[in-house]
PDB file of C-alpha atoms in Angstrom:
ATOM      1  CA  GLU A1438     -19.165  -4.433  47.364  1.00 42.00           C
ATOM      2  CA  HIS A1439     -16.529  -2.417  49.546  1.00 45.00           C
ATOM      3  CA  CYS A1440     -16.594  -2.391  53.236  1.00 47.00           C
ATOM      4  CA  GLY A1441     -20.089  -3.851  53.461  1.00 47.00           C
ATOM      5  CA  LYS A1442     -21.723  -1.582  51.133  1.00 46.00           C
ATOM      6  CA  VAL A1443     -22.767  -1.926  47.684  1.00 45.00           C
ATOM      7  CA  HIS A1444     -22.479   1.111  45.448  1.00 46.00           C
ATOM      8  CA  ALA A1445     -24.453   1.766  42.350  1.00 45.00           C
ATOM      9  CA  PRO A1446     -22.800   2.155  39.342  1.00 45.00           C
ATOM     10  CA  VAL A1447     -22.323   6.004  38.185  1.00 43.00           C
ATOM     11  CA  SER A1448     -24.122   6.612  35.225  1.00 42.00           C
ATOM     12  CA  MET A1449     -22.423   7.986  32.104  1.00 44.00           C
ATOM     13  CA  LEU A1450     -23.109  11.846  31.523  1.00 45.00           C
ATOM     14  CA  PHE A1451     -22.812  11.329  27.645  1.00 45.00           C
ATOM     15  CA  PRO A1452     -23.685   8.466  25.475  1.00 49.00           C
ATOM     16  CA  PRO A1453     -20.796   6.303  24.099  1.00 51.00           C
ATOM     17  CA  ILE A1454     -18.900   7.738  21.167  1.00 50.00           C
ATOM     18  CA  ASP A1455     -19.303   5.572  18.056  1.00 57.00           C
ATOM     19  CA  PRO A1456     -16.060   5.852  16.119  1.00 54.00           C
ATOM     20  CA  ASN A1457     -17.761   5.175  12.690  1.00 62.00           C
ATOM     21  CA  GLU A1458     -20.778   7.578  13.267  1.00 63.00           C
ATOM     22  CA  ARG A1459     -19.057  10.224  10.606  1.00 60.00           C
ATOM     23  CA  PHE A1460     -18.012   7.550   7.943  1.00 61.00           C
ATOM     24  CA  ARG A1461     -21.977   6.276   8.145  1.00 65.00           C
ATOM     25  CA  GLU A1462     -23.020   9.636   7.835  1.00 68.00           C
ATOM     26  CA  ARG A1463     -20.719  10.393   4.867  1.00 65.00           C
ATOM     27  CA  ARG A1464     -21.875   6.828   3.057  1.00 66.00           C
ATOM     28  CA  ALA A1465     -25.480   7.912   3.828  1.00 70.00           C
ATOM     29  CA  ALA A1466     -24.877  11.128   2.159  1.00 67.00           C
ATOM     30  CA  VAL A1467     -23.205   9.764  -0.658  1.00 63.00           C
ATOM     31  CA  ARG A1468     -25.821   7.099  -1.238  1.00 67.00           C
ATOM     32  CA  ARG A1469     -28.493  10.068  -1.262  1.00 71.00           C
ATOM     33  CA  ARG A1470     -26.844  11.863  -3.629  1.00 67.00           C
ATOM     34  CA  LYS A1471     -26.424   8.866  -5.891  1.00 61.00           C
ATOM     35  CA  ARG A1472     -30.306   8.326  -5.701  1.00 70.00           C
ATOM     36  CA  LEU A1473     -31.041  12.039  -6.210  1.00 70.00           C
ATOM     37  CA  ARG A1474     -28.910  11.821  -9.502  1.00 67.00           C
ATOM     38  CA  ARG A1475     -30.355   8.430 -10.554  1.00 66.00           C
ATOM     39  CA  SER A1476     -33.783   9.976  -9.901  1.00 66.00           C
ATOM     40  CA  ALA A1477     -32.497  12.998 -12.130  1.00 64.00           C
ATOM     41  CA  ALA A1478     -31.339  10.990 -14.968  1.00 62.00           C
ATOM     42  CA  VAL A1479     -34.738   9.273 -14.917  1.00 59.00           C
ATOM     43  CA  ALA A1480     -36.781  12.422 -15.178  1.00 61.00           C
ATOM     44  CA  THR A1481     -34.713  13.910 -17.885  1.00 60.00           C
ATOM     45  CA  VAL A1482     -35.068  10.649 -19.724  1.00 53.00           C
ATOM     46  CA  LEU A1483     -38.790  10.690 -19.620  1.00 55.00           C
ATOM     47  CA  VAL A1484     -38.799  14.727 -20.396  1.00 48.00           C
ATOM     48  CA  ALA A1485     -36.763  13.576 -23.598  1.00 51.00           C
ATOM     49  CA  VAL A1486     -39.105  11.169 -24.583  1.00 45.00           C
ATOM     50  CA  LEU A1487     -42.004  13.626 -24.015  1.00 48.00           C
ATOM     51  CA  LEU A1488     -40.225  16.476 -26.085  1.00 47.00           C
ATOM     52  CA  LEU A1489     -39.369  13.877 -28.883  1.00 47.00           C
ATOM     53  CA  GLY A1490     -43.040  13.035 -28.800  1.00 49.00           C
ATOM     54  CA  MET A1491     -43.827  16.637 -29.383  1.00 45.00           C
ATOM     55  CA  GLY A1492     -41.592  16.927 -32.454  1.00 47.00           C
ATOM     56  CA  ALA A1493     -39.016  19.019 -30.468  1.00 36.00           C
ATOM     57  CA  GLN A1494     -35.337  18.505 -30.431  1.00 36.00           C
ATOM     58  CA  PHE A1495     -33.625  17.176 -27.203  1.00 32.00           C
ATOM     59  CA  VAL A1496     -30.079  18.626 -25.804  1.00 33.00           C
ATOM     60  CA  GLY A1497     -28.355  16.380 -23.541  1.00 36.00           C
ATOM     61  CA  THR A1498     -27.703  16.963 -19.837  1.00 34.00           C
ATOM     62  CA  GLU A1499     -24.901  19.108 -18.680  1.00 38.00           C
ATOM     63  CA  GLU A1500     -21.568  17.414 -19.874  1.00 40.00           C
ATOM     64  CA  GLY A1501     -19.005  16.079 -17.444  1.00 41.00           C
ATOM     65  CA  ALA A1502     -21.516  14.936 -14.515  1.00 38.00           C
ATOM     66  CA  GLU A1503     -20.851  11.932 -13.006  1.00 39.00           C
ATOM     67  CA  PRO A1504     -22.734   9.679 -10.305  1.00 37.00           C
ATOM     68  CA  ALA A1505     -20.980   9.585  -7.013  1.00 36.00           C
ATOM     69  CA  ALA A1506     -19.470   6.438  -5.839  1.00 42.00           C
ATOM     70  CA  ASP A1507     -19.786   4.438  -2.855  1.00 50.00           C
ATOM     71  CA  LEU A1508     -17.105   4.845  -0.086  1.00 53.00           C
ATOM     72  CA  ALA A1509     -15.475   1.578  -1.012  1.00 49.00           C
ATOM     73  CA  THR A1510     -16.649   1.080  -4.749  1.00 48.00           C
ATOM     74  CA  LEU A1511     -13.887   0.820  -7.153  1.00 46.00           C
ATOM     75  CA  ALA A1512     -14.200   1.871 -10.826  1.00 39.00           C
ATOM     76  CA  ALA A1513     -13.079  -0.958 -13.272  1.00 39.00           C
ATOM     77  CA  THR A1514      -9.517  -1.231 -13.862  1.00 43.00           C
ATOM     78  CA  PRO A1515      -8.672   1.976 -16.538  1.00 42.00           C
ATOM     79  CA  SER A1516      -7.151   1.187 -19.692  1.00 43.00           C
ATOM     80  CA  SER A1517      -4.249   3.586 -18.561  1.00 53.00           C
ATOM     81  CA  GLY A1518      -3.416   5.005 -15.176  1.00 63.00           C
ATOM     82  CA  PRO A1519      -4.179   3.489 -11.524  1.00 71.00           C
ATOM     83  CA  ARG A1520      -7.644   2.148 -10.192  1.00 73.00           C
ATOM     84  CA  THR A1521     -10.036   4.731  -8.645  1.00 81.00           C
ATOM     85  CA  LEU A1522      -9.188   5.521  -4.926  1.00 86.00           C
ATOM     86  CA  PRO A1523     -12.212   5.003  -2.636  1.00 86.00           C
ATOM     87  CA  ILE A1524     -13.371   8.218  -1.385  1.00 87.00           C
ATOM     88  CA  GLU A1525     -11.927   7.450   2.171  1.00 89.00           C
ATOM     89  CA  LEU A1526      -8.888   5.253   2.480  1.00 90.00           C
ATOM     90  CA  ARG A1527      -9.551   3.137   5.639  1.00 93.00           C
ATOM     91  CA  GLY A1528      -7.700  -0.138   5.830  1.00 95.00           C
ATOM     92  CA  VAL A1529      -5.808  -2.660   7.881  1.00 96.00           C
ATOM     93  CA  HIS A1530      -2.287  -4.101   7.583  1.00 97.00           C
ATOM     94  CA  VAL A1531      -2.513  -8.080   7.030  1.00 98.00           C
ATOM     95  CA  THR A1532       1.237 -10.097   7.074  1.00 98.00           C
ATOM     96  CA  MET A1533       1.560 -12.734   4.594  1.00 96.00           C
ATOM     97  CA  GLY A1534       1.427 -15.321   7.344  1.00 96.00           C
ATOM     98  CA  LEU A1535      -2.189 -14.072   8.598  1.00 97.00           C
ATOM     99  CA  ALA A1536      -3.189 -14.261   4.768  1.00 97.00           C
ATOM    100  CA  SER A1537      -2.021 -17.709   4.891  1.00 97.00           C
ATOM    101  CA  LEU A1538      -4.576 -18.680   7.416  1.00 97.00           C
ATOM    102  CA  PRO A1539      -7.718 -20.172   5.930  1.00 96.00           C
ATOM    103  CA  GLY A1540     -10.455 -18.193   6.149  1.00 96.00           C
ATOM    104  CA  LYS A1541      -8.513 -15.298   7.907  1.00 97.00           C
ATOM    105  CA  LEU A1542      -8.299 -12.923   5.131  1.00 97.00           C
ATOM    106  CA  ASP A1543     -12.260 -13.463   4.704  1.00 96.00           C
ATOM    107  CA  GLU A1544     -12.435 -11.931   8.443  1.00 96.00           C
ATOM    108  CA  TYR A1545     -10.561  -8.804   7.714  1.00 97.00           C
ATOM    109  CA  LEU A1546     -12.761  -8.201   4.549  1.00 96.00           C
ATOM    110  CA  ASP A1547     -15.669  -8.601   6.660  1.00 96.00           C
ATOM    111  CA  LEU A1548     -14.583  -5.281   8.199  1.00 96.00           C
ATOM    112  CA  GLU A1549     -16.131  -3.655   5.396  1.00 93.00           C
ATOM    113  CA  ARG A1550     -19.389  -3.330   7.038  1.00 93.00           C
ATOM    114  CA  ASP A1551     -17.689  -1.197   9.827  1.00 93.00           C
ATOM    115  CA  GLY A1552     -16.228   0.943   7.024  1.00 93.00           C
ATOM    116  CA  LEU A1553     -13.286  -1.055   5.682  1.00 95.00           C
ATOM    117  CA  THR A1554     -12.376   0.417   2.082  1.00 95.00           C
ATOM    118  CA  ALA A1555      -8.747  -0.931   1.871  1.00 96.00           C
ATOM    119  CA  ILE A1556      -6.312  -3.749   2.765  1.00 97.00           C
ATOM    120  CA  GLU A1557      -2.407  -3.200   3.127  1.00 98.00           C
ATOM    121  CA  LEU A1558      -0.941  -6.782   2.247  1.00 98.00           C
ATOM    122  CA  ASP A1559       2.528  -7.845   2.735  1.00 98.00           C
ATOM    123  CA  VAL A1560       4.161  -8.628  -0.799  1.00 98.00           C
ATOM    124  CA  LYS A1561       7.611  -8.497   0.625  1.00 98.00           C
ATOM    125  CA  ASP A1562       8.045  -8.307   4.385  1.00 97.00           C
ATOM    126  CA  GLU A1563      11.181  -7.122   7.126  1.00 96.00           C
ATOM    127  CA  ASN A1564      12.563 -10.655   6.645  1.00 96.00           C
ATOM    128  CA  GLY A1565      13.086 -10.537   3.125  1.00 97.00           C
ATOM    129  CA  GLU A1566      10.052 -13.155   2.546  1.00 98.00           C
ATOM    130  CA  ILE A1567       7.805 -12.730  -0.578  1.00 98.00           C
ATOM    131  CA  GLY A1568       4.570 -13.519  -0.032  1.00 98.00           C
ATOM    132  CA  PHE A1569       3.669 -15.260  -3.651  1.00 98.00           C
ATOM    133  CA  VAL A1570       5.613 -17.117  -6.434  1.00 97.00           C
ATOM    134  CA  GLN A1571       3.757 -16.307  -9.471  1.00 95.00           C
ATOM    135  CA  GLY A1572       5.494 -13.701 -11.754  1.00 95.00           C
ATOM    136  CA  MET A1573       8.181 -13.158  -9.184  1.00 98.00           C
ATOM    137  CA  PRO A1574      11.935 -12.684 -10.511  1.00 96.00           C
ATOM    138  CA  ARG A1575      14.241 -15.434 -10.928  1.00 96.00           C
ATOM    139  CA  LEU A1576      16.525 -14.199  -8.093  1.00 97.00           C
ATOM    140  CA  ALA A1577      13.651 -14.105  -5.600  1.00 97.00           C
ATOM    141  CA  ARG A1578      13.033 -17.620  -6.318  1.00 96.00           C
ATOM    142  CA  SER A1579      16.704 -18.537  -6.620  1.00 97.00           C
ATOM    143  CA  VAL A1580      17.534 -17.300  -2.918  1.00 97.00           C
ATOM    144  CA  GLY A1581      14.457 -18.741  -1.399  1.00 96.00           C
ATOM    145  CA  ALA A1582      12.741 -15.654  -0.928  1.00 97.00           C
ATOM    146  CA  ALA A1583       9.718 -16.547  -3.213  1.00 97.00           C
ATOM    147  CA  ARG A1584       6.934 -18.424  -0.919  1.00 97.00           C
ATOM    148  CA  ASP A1585       3.696 -19.675  -1.078  1.00 96.00           C
ATOM    149  CA  TYR A1586       2.162 -17.823   1.765  1.00 98.00           C
ATOM    150  CA  TYR A1587      -1.071 -17.034  -0.706  1.00 97.00           C
ATOM    151  CA  ARG A1588      -1.779 -16.819  -4.458  1.00 97.00           C
ATOM    152  CA  GLY A1589      -1.360 -13.307  -5.791  1.00 97.00           C
ATOM    153  CA  ARG A1590      -4.063 -13.061  -8.460  1.00 97.00           C
ATOM    154  CA  ALA A1591      -6.723 -15.233  -6.733  1.00 97.00           C
ATOM    155  CA  THR A1592      -6.042 -12.976  -3.583  1.00 97.00           C
ATOM    156  CA  ALA A1593      -6.409  -9.677  -5.587  1.00 97.00           C
ATOM    157  CA  ARG A1594      -9.538 -10.989  -7.272  1.00 96.00           C
ATOM    158  CA  LYS A1595     -11.196 -11.955  -4.057  1.00 96.00           C
ATOM    159  CA  VAL A1596     -10.380  -8.471  -2.477  1.00 96.00           C
ATOM    160  CA  HIS A1597     -11.713  -6.695  -5.334  1.00 95.00           C
ATOM    161  CA  GLU A1598     -14.836  -8.752  -5.571  1.00 94.00           C
ATOM    162  CA  ARG A1599     -15.443  -7.143  -2.035  1.00 93.00           C
ATOM    163  CA  GLY A1600     -15.022  -3.648  -3.395  1.00 92.00           C
ATOM    164  CA  ILE A1601     -12.219  -3.285  -1.321  1.00 95.00           C
ATOM    165  CA  TYR A1602      -8.697  -1.386  -2.438  1.00 96.00           C
ATOM    166  CA  LEU A1603      -5.677  -3.561  -2.332  1.00 97.00           C
ATOM    167  CA  VAL A1604      -2.260  -2.037  -1.528  1.00 97.00           C
ATOM    168  CA  GLY A1605       0.909  -4.198  -1.655  1.00 98.00           C
ATOM    169  CA  ARG A1606       3.624  -3.395   0.870  1.00 98.00           C
ATOM    170  CA  ILE A1607       7.411  -4.005  -0.240  1.00 98.00           C
ATOM    171  CA  VAL A1608      10.082  -3.752   2.058  1.00 98.00           C
ATOM    172  CA  LEU A1609      13.008  -2.352   0.237  1.00 98.00           C
ATOM    173  CA  PHE A1610      16.715  -2.341   1.559  1.00 98.00           C
ATOM    174  CA  GLU A1611      16.303  -4.094   5.016  1.00 98.00           C
ATOM    175  CA  ASP A1612      16.191  -7.667   3.574  1.00 98.00           C
ATOM    176  CA  PRO A1613      18.042 -10.299   5.295  1.00 97.00           C
ATOM    177  CA  VAL A1614      17.315 -12.876   2.843  1.00 98.00           C
ATOM    178  CA  LEU A1615      19.137 -11.305  -0.381  1.00 98.00           C
ATOM    179  CA  SER A1616      21.758  -9.935   1.705  1.00 97.00           C
ATOM    180  CA  HIS A1617      22.805 -13.449   2.874  1.00 97.00           C
ATOM    181  CA  ALA A1618      22.427 -15.025   0.205  1.00 97.00           C
ATOM    182  CA  ARG A1619      24.031 -12.473  -1.988  1.00 97.00           C
ATOM    183  CA  PRO A1620      26.752 -10.722  -0.286  1.00 97.00           C
ATOM    184  CA  GLU A1621      27.984  -8.414  -2.925  1.00 96.00           C
ATOM    185  CA  LEU A1622      24.380  -6.777  -3.281  1.00 97.00           C
ATOM    186  CA  ALA A1623      24.703  -6.238   0.582  1.00 97.00           C
ATOM    187  CA  ILE A1624      25.745  -3.384   2.967  1.00 97.00           C
ATOM    188  CA  ARG A1625      29.337  -4.267   4.067  1.00 96.00           C
ATOM    189  CA  THR A1626      31.699  -3.625   7.010  1.00 95.00           C
ATOM    190  CA  SER A1627      35.229  -2.354   6.511  1.00 92.00           C
ATOM    191  CA  GLY A1628      36.394  -6.066   6.882  1.00 92.00           C
ATOM    192  CA  GLY A1629      34.086  -7.300   4.012  1.00 93.00           C
ATOM    193  CA  SER A1630      31.599  -9.259   5.943  1.00 95.00           C
ATOM    194  CA  VAL A1631      27.681  -8.209   5.979  1.00 97.00           C
ATOM    195  CA  TRP A1632      26.672  -5.275   7.765  1.00 97.00           C
ATOM    196  CA  ARG A1633      24.021  -5.929  10.286  1.00 97.00           C
ATOM    197  CA  ASP A1634      21.831  -3.480  12.283  1.00 96.00           C
ATOM    198  CA  ALA A1635      20.964  -3.199  15.789  1.00 95.00           C
ATOM    199  CA  ALA A1636      18.435  -6.363  15.494  1.00 95.00           C
ATOM    200  CA  GLY A1637      21.282  -8.425  13.744  1.00 95.00           C
ATOM    201  CA  LEU A1638      19.472  -8.098  10.337  1.00 96.00           C
ATOM    202  CA  GLY A1639      21.420  -7.720   7.163  1.00 97.00           C
ATOM    203  CA  TRP A1640      20.589  -4.708   4.373  1.00 98.00           C
ATOM    204  CA  THR A1641      20.851  -4.549   0.838  1.00 98.00           C
ATOM    205  CA  ASN A1642      22.882  -1.734  -0.896  1.00 97.00           C
ATOM    206  CA  PRO A1643      20.521   1.225  -1.663  1.00 97.00           C
ATOM    207  CA  TYR A1644      22.972   2.418  -4.275  1.00 96.00           C
ATOM    208  CA  ASP A1645      23.164  -0.735  -6.333  1.00 96.00           C
ATOM    209  CA  LYS A1646      21.255  -0.887  -9.380  1.00 95.00           C
ATOM    210  CA  ARG A1647      20.623  -4.885  -9.111  1.00 96.00           C
ATOM    211  CA  VAL A1648      18.984  -4.170  -5.983  1.00 97.00           C
ATOM    212  CA  TRP A1649      16.939  -1.565  -7.462  1.00 97.00           C
ATOM    213  CA  ASP A1650      15.637  -3.960 -10.209  1.00 98.00           C
ATOM    214  CA  TYR A1651      15.162  -6.826  -7.485  1.00 98.00           C
ATOM    215  CA  ASN A1652      12.424  -4.974  -5.927  1.00 98.00           C
ATOM    216  CA  VAL A1653      11.038  -3.118  -8.712  1.00 98.00           C
ATOM    217  CA  ASP A1654      10.527  -6.642 -10.280  1.00 98.00           C
ATOM    218  CA  ILE A1655       8.843  -7.827  -7.327  1.00 98.00           C
ATOM    219  CA  ALA A1656       6.497  -4.617  -7.684  1.00 98.00           C
ATOM    220  CA  VAL A1657       5.717  -5.585 -11.535  1.00 98.00           C
ATOM    221  CA  ALA A1658       4.694  -9.021 -10.391  1.00 98.00           C
ATOM    222  CA  ALA A1659       2.512  -7.524  -7.805  1.00 98.00           C
ATOM    223  CA  ALA A1660       0.901  -5.044 -10.221  1.00 97.00           C
ATOM    224  CA  LYS A1661       0.464  -7.713 -12.774  1.00 97.00           C
ATOM    225  CA  ALA A1662      -1.331  -9.958  -9.960  1.00 97.00           C
ATOM    226  CA  GLY A1663      -3.744  -7.000  -9.566  1.00 96.00           C
ATOM    227  CA  PHE A1664      -2.625  -5.005  -6.788  1.00 97.00           C
ATOM    228  CA  ASP A1665      -3.854  -1.245  -7.035  1.00 96.00           C
ATOM    229  CA  GLU A1666      -0.766   0.262  -5.154  1.00 97.00           C
ATOM    230  CA  VAL A1667       2.466  -0.441  -4.313  1.00 97.00           C
ATOM    231  CA  MET A1668       3.646   0.994  -1.026  1.00 97.00           C
ATOM    232  CA  PHE A1669       7.491   1.170  -0.439  1.00 98.00           C
ATOM    233  CA  ASP A1670       8.804   0.757   3.023  1.00 97.00           C
ATOM    234  CA  TYR A1671      12.127   0.781   4.416  1.00 97.00           C
ATOM    235  CA  VAL A1672      12.863   2.992   1.451  1.00 96.00           C
ATOM    236  CA  ARG A1673      15.760   4.646   3.293  1.00 96.00           C
ATOM    237  CA  PHE A1674      19.177   3.551   4.408  1.00 96.00           C
ATOM    238  CA  PRO A1675      20.004   2.180   7.939  1.00 96.00           C
ATOM    239  CA  SER A1676      19.034   4.339  11.059  1.00 94.00           C
ATOM    240  CA  ASP A1677      20.209   1.830  13.935  1.00 93.00           C
ATOM    241  CA  GLY A1678      23.249  -0.094  14.605  1.00 94.00           C
ATOM    242  CA  ASP A1679      26.797   1.104  13.778  1.00 95.00           C
ATOM    243  CA  VAL A1680      25.867   3.076  10.912  1.00 94.00           C
ATOM    244  CA  ASP A1681      29.182   4.641  10.805  1.00 93.00           C
ATOM    245  CA  GLY A1682      30.900   1.494  10.147  1.00 94.00           C
ATOM    246  CA  ALA A1683      28.508   0.598   7.041  1.00 95.00           C
ATOM    247  CA  MET A1684      30.451   0.682   3.644  1.00 94.00           C
ATOM    248  CA  TYR A1685      28.574   1.013   0.432  1.00 94.00           C
ATOM    249  CA  ARG A1686      29.614   0.345  -2.999  1.00 87.00           C
ATOM    250  CA  ASN A1687      29.050   3.900  -4.686  1.00 76.00           C
ATOM    251  CA  GLU A1688      30.176   3.860  -8.293  1.00 66.00           C
ATOM    252  CA  ARG A1689      27.911   6.863  -9.017  1.00 69.00           C
ATOM    253  CA  LYS A1690      28.750   9.063  -6.158  1.00 80.00           C
ATOM    254  CA  LEU A1691      25.389   9.729  -5.170  1.00 86.00           C
ATOM    255  CA  ALA A1692      24.674  11.358  -1.888  1.00 91.00           C
ATOM    256  CA  LYS A1693      22.023   9.391   0.160  1.00 93.00           C
ATOM    257  CA  ARG A1694      19.494  12.394  -0.155  1.00 92.00           C
ATOM    258  CA  GLU A1695      19.822  11.834  -3.859  1.00 94.00           C
ATOM    259  CA  ALA A1696      19.835   8.098  -4.200  1.00 95.00           C
ATOM    260  CA  ILE A1697      16.368   7.528  -2.595  1.00 95.00           C
ATOM    261  CA  PRO A1698      14.363   9.674  -4.742  1.00 95.00           C
ATOM    262  CA  GLU A1699      16.512   8.539  -7.551  1.00 95.00           C
ATOM    263  CA  PHE A1700      15.153   4.955  -6.928  1.00 96.00           C
ATOM    264  CA  LEU A1701      11.560   6.102  -6.311  1.00 97.00           C
ATOM    265  CA  ARG A1702      11.653   8.086  -9.811  1.00 96.00           C
ATOM    266  CA  TYR A1703      13.389   4.620 -11.690  1.00 97.00           C
ATOM    267  CA  ALA A1704      10.510   2.651  -9.739  1.00 98.00           C
ATOM    268  CA  LYS A1705       7.969   5.228 -11.212  1.00 96.00           C
ATOM    269  CA  SER A1706       9.252   5.053 -14.725  1.00 97.00           C
ATOM    270  CA  ARG A1707       9.191   1.016 -14.344  1.00 97.00           C
ATOM    271  CA  LEU A1708       5.704   0.714 -13.032  1.00 97.00           C
ATOM    272  CA  GLU A1709       3.923   3.283 -14.941  1.00 94.00           C
ATOM    273  CA  PRO A1710       2.894   0.904 -17.626  1.00 94.00           C
ATOM    274  CA  TYR A1711       1.061  -1.163 -15.461  1.00 94.00           C
ATOM    275  CA  GLY A1712      -1.383   1.396 -13.913  1.00 92.00           C
ATOM    276  CA  VAL A1713      -0.357   0.829 -10.407  1.00 95.00           C
ATOM    277  CA  ARG A1714       0.115   3.690  -7.884  1.00 95.00           C
ATOM    278  CA  ILE A1715       3.082   4.008  -5.803  1.00 95.00           C
ATOM    279  CA  SER A1716       3.451   5.417  -2.313  1.00 95.00           C
ATOM    280  CA  ALA A1717       6.502   5.290   0.262  1.00 95.00           C
ATOM    281  CA  ALA A1718       6.610   5.246   3.930  1.00 94.00           C
ATOM    282  CA  VAL A1719       8.715   7.898   5.454  1.00 93.00           C
ATOM    283  CA  PHE A1720       9.654   8.864   9.049  1.00 91.00           C
ATOM    284  CA  GLY A1721       7.747  11.777  10.268  1.00 90.00           C
ATOM    285  CA  LEU A1722      10.897  13.732  11.778  1.00 90.00           C
ATOM    286  CA  SER A1723      12.335  13.515   8.111  1.00 90.00           C
ATOM    287  CA  ALA A1724       9.700  16.643   7.151  1.00 88.00           C
ATOM    288  CA  ALA A1725      11.833  18.689   9.778  1.00 89.00           C
ATOM    289  CA  ARG A1726      15.212  17.550   9.247  1.00 89.00           C
ATOM    290  CA  ASP A1727      17.878  15.563   7.372  1.00 90.00           C
ATOM    291  CA  MET A1728      17.965  12.230   9.399  1.00 92.00           C
ATOM    292  CA  GLY A1729      21.082  10.976   7.086  1.00 92.00           C
ATOM    293  CA  ILE A1730      18.978   8.193   6.016  1.00 94.00           C
ATOM    294  CA  GLY A1731      17.991   9.305   2.177  1.00 94.00           C
ATOM    295  CA  GLN A1732      14.427  10.521   3.232  1.00 94.00           C
ATOM    296  CA  LEU A1733      13.543  14.151   2.140  1.00 91.00           C
ATOM    297  CA  PRO A1734       9.994  14.520   1.658  1.00 89.00           C
ATOM    298  CA  ARG A1735      10.232  17.445  -0.812  1.00 88.00           C
ATOM    299  CA  LYS A1736      12.604  15.571  -3.067  1.00 87.00           C
TER     300      LYS A1736
END
């Protein structure tokens, strides 16, 4: 109501846009193809029976044909290699704190009806904390990083029962817990104290092989628990704070742009036997120029 007059609402020129319409159309198309292939398979069997009854020799269907999977359907874990990806990866990021709340993870899994196919769950976060204890390295338990926010295997089983792909996020070198408990593994200042970024958080040394092992051991524990993929975040050197004052123990004299790819190659070699995918989060600007943090996507 304005100035004593009542204004009727303006009707919409176009119907509201449904953000999941494309997803539902694709899913319906996949299911139609699936039904057609099943019908074709049944028809093939009937023809085979008929031909055998007539004394004819039956030749099998075309080699290599496979039924199409639903968007959120996962194949059984293969004997070697990573689990099959959903046709579309549509996920949400869930912190370990949220995962610890009773029934909260189920609320996210219920989004499957709206098109969810993946959950990205924190295994190790920006605070250096680890979401579950089972299978974690001794160092993680001794410094108090391994916490009981959720149970790794039980959580992976629950996610897979809903047909959802599970990504474990592991924050690498920003690690206030390990850098505080083990200063010899941290980036240091010229005075020997633990270097901290603009937010006051300590970082571990990306050159140190012991830091590599610590994080890859955590990734191995996630893989053994049943996570389908490990996504390394903060897979870089610090980008803010007094970066010029950061001191690194660098016995092998690797450049930053060499150290990060070298770590990823090492992680891949360690994780390959467990059939888990590996991915890494990078700054978008790294694709255009060297930002001095060790991230060169082409490498």
